[in-house]
C-alpha cells in the first residue's frame, strides 16, 4: 500500500484520499462507501485516520450527511491535484510500455437522442480515444458514477448543478407540444406543426414523468421562468417514452424534445414570445483527471466536426 510521509503518527494512504474525495463529492459517507465498493465502517475509519494525520477534522457529521470543514475546503484542491497527477502517471506509464489506451467511459441520459450518441462514436473513431464504452442511466446514477470516477464524462440535459465539474454545451433541439386528444383545441392547435405559445399552455393539463431523465426539471424551470402556470396531470408516467401515448389517450398534453416523439406530424414547436424554446445538452467531466485531454479532444470533434 502506498503511504505518504507521516505527520502525526499515522501514514497517509492513497485509499484514504480516495475516501475523502468521494465523501466530499457525494456529501455522505454511506454513498461514498457504496460508490467505492467498500463498507461504510472501513471508509469512516480511513477518513478518521486521515484526519488524525492531517491534524484536524475534514467533515462535519450530521444525520443528513457530511459537509467539508474549512480545513477540507482548503485542502480539497490539493487532493484533487494529487489524485489527478497519480492517475496521469499511471496513464503515462501504460503509454510508455505500449499498453492499449483505455477507452473513454461515457454515460448518457435516456433523453439524449441516438443521433447525438452516434456522432460521439464517430468523433471517437476519428480522434483519440479510438473507442467509447457507453452506459445509459438516470441523472442521479450518472452523477454518482461520474463522482466516483467509474465514468469519465456524462452527456445530460443542461439542468443540473455541478460547480465542481467542467461543462460544455454540445447540442440543442426544439421543444414540441402534442395536444391532448381530449382537449378542445383552438385554431393554432389544429393547424399541423404551427407554433404554440407557452402562455397558451398555462393551466393546461400536461402529462409528466419523474425527475430521472431531466425532462421534468427542465419543464418546471421553463414554466417558472416564464410565469406560466404548470398544471401536471395527477398521475406520473414511468418514462418520457410514455408521454406521447398518454397524450393520445387524452390525459393531457405532452412536452418533449422533437427527436423523442415517435410521430411528430401533429406536434407543435413551442414558442416563448415568438422565440423557439429549446433544450440544451451538455457534457460534464472533472477537469483534474488524466483523461481530460482525451475528453476535450472528443468534445471538440463532436461540436466542430471536420
CSV table of N, CA and C in Angstrom, one decimal, residues 161-223:
chain,number,residue,atom,x,y,z
A,161,UNK,N,-26.9,21.2,-11.4
A,161,UNK,CA,-25.9,22.0,-10.7
A,161,UNK,C,-24.7,21.1,-10.5
A,162,UNK,N,-23.6,21.5,-11.1
A,162,UNK,CA,-22.3,20.7,-10.9
A,162,UNK,C,-21.2,21.7,-10.9
A,163,UNK,N,-21.0,22.5,-9.9
A,163,UNK,CA,-20.0,23.5,-9.9
A,163,UNK,C,-18.6,22.9,-9.9
A,164,UNK,N,-18.4,21.7,-9.4
A,164,UNK,CA,-17.1,21.0,-9.4
A,164,UNK,C,-16.7,20.5,-10.7
A,165,UNK,N,-17.6,20.5,-11.7
A,165,UNK,CA,-17.3,19.9,-13.0
A,165,UNK,C,-17.0,20.9,-14.1
A,166,UNK,N,-16.2,20.5,-15.1
A,166,UNK,CA,-16.1,21.3,-16.3
A,166,UNK,C,-17.4,20.9,-17.1
A,167,UNK,N,-17.9,21.9,-17.9
A,167,UNK,CA,-19.1,21.6,-18.7
A,167,UNK,C,-19.0,22.3,-20.0
A,168,UNK,N,-19.6,21.7,-21.0
A,168,UNK,CA,-19.6,22.2,-22.4
A,168,UNK,C,-20.9,21.9,-23.0
A,169,UNK,N,-21.6,22.9,-23.6
A,169,UNK,CA,-22.9,22.6,-24.3
A,169,UNK,C,-22.5,22.0,-25.6
A,170,UNK,N,-23.1,20.9,-25.9
A,170,UNK,CA,-22.7,20.1,-27.1
A,170,UNK,C,-23.8,20.1,-28.2
A,171,UNK,N,-25.1,20.4,-27.8
A,171,UNK,CA,-26.2,20.3,-28.8
A,171,UNK,C,-27.4,20.9,-28.2
A,172,UNK,N,-28.4,21.2,-29.0
A,172,UNK,CA,-29.7,21.7,-28.5
A,172,UNK,C,-30.7,21.3,-29.6
A,173,UNK,N,-32.0,21.2,-29.2
A,173,UNK,CA,-33.0,20.9,-30.1
A,173,UNK,C,-34.3,21.6,-29.6
A,174,UNK,N,-35.3,21.8,-30.5
A,174,UNK,CA,-36.5,22.4,-30.2
A,174,UNK,C,-37.4,21.5,-29.3
A,175,UNK,N,-38.2,22.2,-28.4
A,175,UNK,CA,-39.2,21.6,-27.7
A,175,UNK,C,-40.6,21.6,-28.4
A,176,UNK,N,-41.2,20.5,-28.5
A,176,UNK,CA,-42.5,20.4,-29.2
A,176,UNK,C,-43.6,20.0,-28.2
A,177,UNK,N,-44.8,20.4,-28.6
A,177,UNK,CA,-46.0,20.1,-27.8
A,177,UNK,C,-47.0,19.3,-28.6
A,178,UNK,N,-47.5,18.2,-27.9
A,178,UNK,CA,-48.5,17.4,-28.5
A,178,UNK,C,-49.8,17.6,-27.7
A,179,UNK,N,-50.8,18.1,-28.3
A,179,UNK,CA,-52.1,18.4,-27.5
A,179,UNK,C,-52.8,17.1,-27.1
A,180,UNK,N,-53.4,17.2,-26.0
A,180,UNK,CA,-54.2,16.1,-25.6
A,180,UNK,C,-55.3,15.8,-26.6
A,181,UNK,N,-55.6,14.5,-26.8
A,181,UNK,CA,-56.6,14.1,-27.8
A,181,UNK,C,-58.0,14.5,-27.3
A,182,UNK,N,-58.1,14.7,-26.0
A,182,UNK,CA,-59.5,15.0,-25.5
A,182,UNK,C,-59.6,16.5,-25.2
A,183,UNK,N,-58.6,17.3,-25.5
A,183,UNK,CA,-58.6,18.8,-25.3
A,183,UNK,C,-59.4,19.5,-26.4
A,184,UNK,N,-60.0,20.6,-26.0
A,184,UNK,CA,-60.6,21.4,-27.0
A,184,UNK,C,-59.6,22.3,-27.6
A,185,UNK,N,-59.2,22.2,-28.9
A,185,UNK,CA,-58.1,22.9,-29.5
A,185,UNK,C,-58.6,24.2,-30.1
A,186,UNK,N,-57.7,25.2,-30.0
A,186,UNK,CA,-58.0,26.4,-30.8
A,186,UNK,C,-57.4,26.2,-32.2
A,187,UNK,N,-57.6,27.2,-33.0
A,187,UNK,CA,-57.2,27.1,-34.4
A,187,UNK,C,-55.8,26.8,-34.6
A,188,UNK,N,-54.9,27.4,-33.8
A,188,UNK,CA,-53.5,27.2,-33.9
A,188,UNK,C,-53.1,25.8,-33.6
A,189,UNK,N,-53.8,25.2,-32.7
A,189,UNK,CA,-53.5,23.8,-32.4
A,189,UNK,C,-53.9,22.8,-33.5
A,190,UNK,N,-55.0,23.2,-34.3
A,190,UNK,CA,-55.5,22.4,-35.3
A,190,UNK,C,-54.6,22.4,-36.5
A,191,UNK,N,-53.9,23.5,-36.8
A,191,UNK,CA,-53.0,23.6,-37.9
A,191,UNK,C,-51.8,22.8,-37.7
A,192,UNK,N,-51.5,21.9,-38.6
A,192,UNK,CA,-50.4,21.0,-38.4
A,192,UNK,C,-49.0,21.7,-38.3
A,193,UNK,N,-48.3,21.4,-37.2
A,193,UNK,CA,-47.0,21.9,-36.9
A,193,UNK,C,-46.9,23.5,-36.8
A,194,UNK,N,-48.0,24.1,-36.6
A,194,UNK,CA,-48.0,25.6,-36.3
A,194,UNK,C,-47.5,25.8,-34.9
A,195,UNK,N,-46.7,26.8,-34.6
A,195,UNK,CA,-46.2,27.0,-33.3
A,195,UNK,C,-47.3,27.3,-32.3
A,196,UNK,N,-47.0,27.0,-31.0
A,196,UNK,CA,-47.9,27.2,-29.9
A,196,UNK,C,-47.1,28.1,-28.9
A,197,UNK,N,-47.7,29.1,-28.4
A,197,UNK,CA,-47.1,30.0,-27.4
A,197,UNK,C,-47.2,29.3,-26.0
A,198,UNK,N,-46.1,29.4,-25.3
A,198,UNK,CA,-46.0,28.8,-24.0
A,198,UNK,C,-47.2,29.4,-23.1
A,199,UNK,N,-47.5,30.6,-23.2
A,199,UNK,CA,-48.5,31.2,-22.4
A,199,UNK,C,-49.9,30.6,-22.7
A,200,UNK,N,-50.1,30.0,-23.9
A,200,UNK,CA,-51.3,29.3,-24.2
A,200,UNK,C,-51.4,28.0,-23.5
A,201,UNK,N,-50.3,27.5,-23.0
A,201,UNK,CA,-50.3,26.2,-22.3
A,201,UNK,C,-50.4,26.4,-20.8
A,202,UNK,N,-50.4,27.6,-20.4
A,202,UNK,CA,-50.6,27.9,-18.9
A,202,UNK,C,-51.9,27.4,-18.4
A,203,UNK,N,-51.9,26.6,-17.4
A,203,UNK,CA,-53.1,26.0,-16.8
A,203,UNK,C,-53.6,24.8,-17.6
A,204,UNK,N,-53.0,24.4,-18.7
A,204,UNK,CA,-53.5,23.3,-19.5
A,204,UNK,C,-52.9,22.0,-18.8
A,205,UNK,N,-53.6,20.9,-18.7
A,205,UNK,CA,-53.0,19.7,-18.1
A,205,UNK,C,-51.9,19.1,-19.0
A,206,UNK,N,-50.8,18.8,-18.3
A,206,UNK,CA,-49.7,18.2,-19.0
A,206,UNK,C,-49.4,16.8,-18.3
A,207,UNK,N,-49.1,15.8,-19.1
A,207,UNK,CA,-48.7,14.6,-18.6
A,207,UNK,C,-47.2,14.7,-18.3
A,208,UNK,N,-46.7,14.2,-17.2
A,208,UNK,CA,-45.4,14.4,-16.7
A,208,UNK,C,-44.7,13.1,-16.4
A,209,UNK,N,-43.4,13.1,-16.3
A,209,UNK,CA,-42.6,11.9,-16.0
A,209,UNK,C,-41.8,12.3,-14.7
A,210,UNK,N,-41.2,11.3,-14.1
A,210,UNK,CA,-40.4,11.5,-12.9
A,210,UNK,C,-39.2,12.4,-13.2
A,211,UNK,N,-38.4,12.6,-12.2
A,211,UNK,CA,-37.2,13.5,-12.4
A,211,UNK,C,-36.0,12.8,-13.0
A,212,UNK,N,-36.1,11.5,-13.3
A,212,UNK,CA,-34.9,10.7,-13.6
A,212,UNK,C,-34.2,11.2,-14.8
A,213,UNK,N,-34.9,11.5,-15.9
A,213,UNK,CA,-34.2,11.8,-17.1
A,213,UNK,C,-33.9,13.3,-17.3
A,214,UNK,N,-34.4,14.2,-16.5
A,214,UNK,CA,-34.1,15.6,-16.6
A,214,UNK,C,-35.2,16.4,-17.3
A,215,UNK,N,-36.2,15.7,-17.9
A,215,UNK,CA,-37.2,16.5,-18.7
A,215,UNK,C,-38.1,17.3,-17.7
A,216,UNK,N,-38.5,16.7,-16.6
A,216,UNK,CA,-39.4,17.3,-15.7
A,216,UNK,C,-38.7,18.5,-15.1
A,217,UNK,N,-37.4,18.4,-14.7
A,217,UNK,CA,-36.7,19.5,-14.2
A,217,UNK,C,-36.6,20.7,-15.2
A,218,UNK,N,-36.4,20.3,-16.4
A,218,UNK,CA,-36.4,21.4,-17.5
A,218,UNK,C,-37.8,22.0,-17.6
A,219,UNK,N,-38.9,21.2,-17.6
A,219,UNK,CA,-40.2,21.7,-17.8
A,219,UNK,C,-40.6,22.7,-16.6
A,220,UNK,N,-40.3,22.2,-15.4
A,220,UNK,CA,-40.7,23.1,-14.3
A,220,UNK,C,-39.9,24.4,-14.3
A,221,UNK,N,-38.6,24.3,-14.6
A,221,UNK,CA,-37.8,25.6,-14.7
A,221,UNK,C,-38.4,26.5,-15.8
A,222,UNK,N,-38.8,25.9,-16.9
A,222,UNK,CA,-39.3,26.7,-18.0
A,222,UNK,C,-40.5,27.4,-17.6
A,223,UNK,N,-41.5,26.7,-17.0
A,223,UNK,CA,-42.7,27.4,-16.6
A,223,UNK,C,-42.5,28.4,-15.5
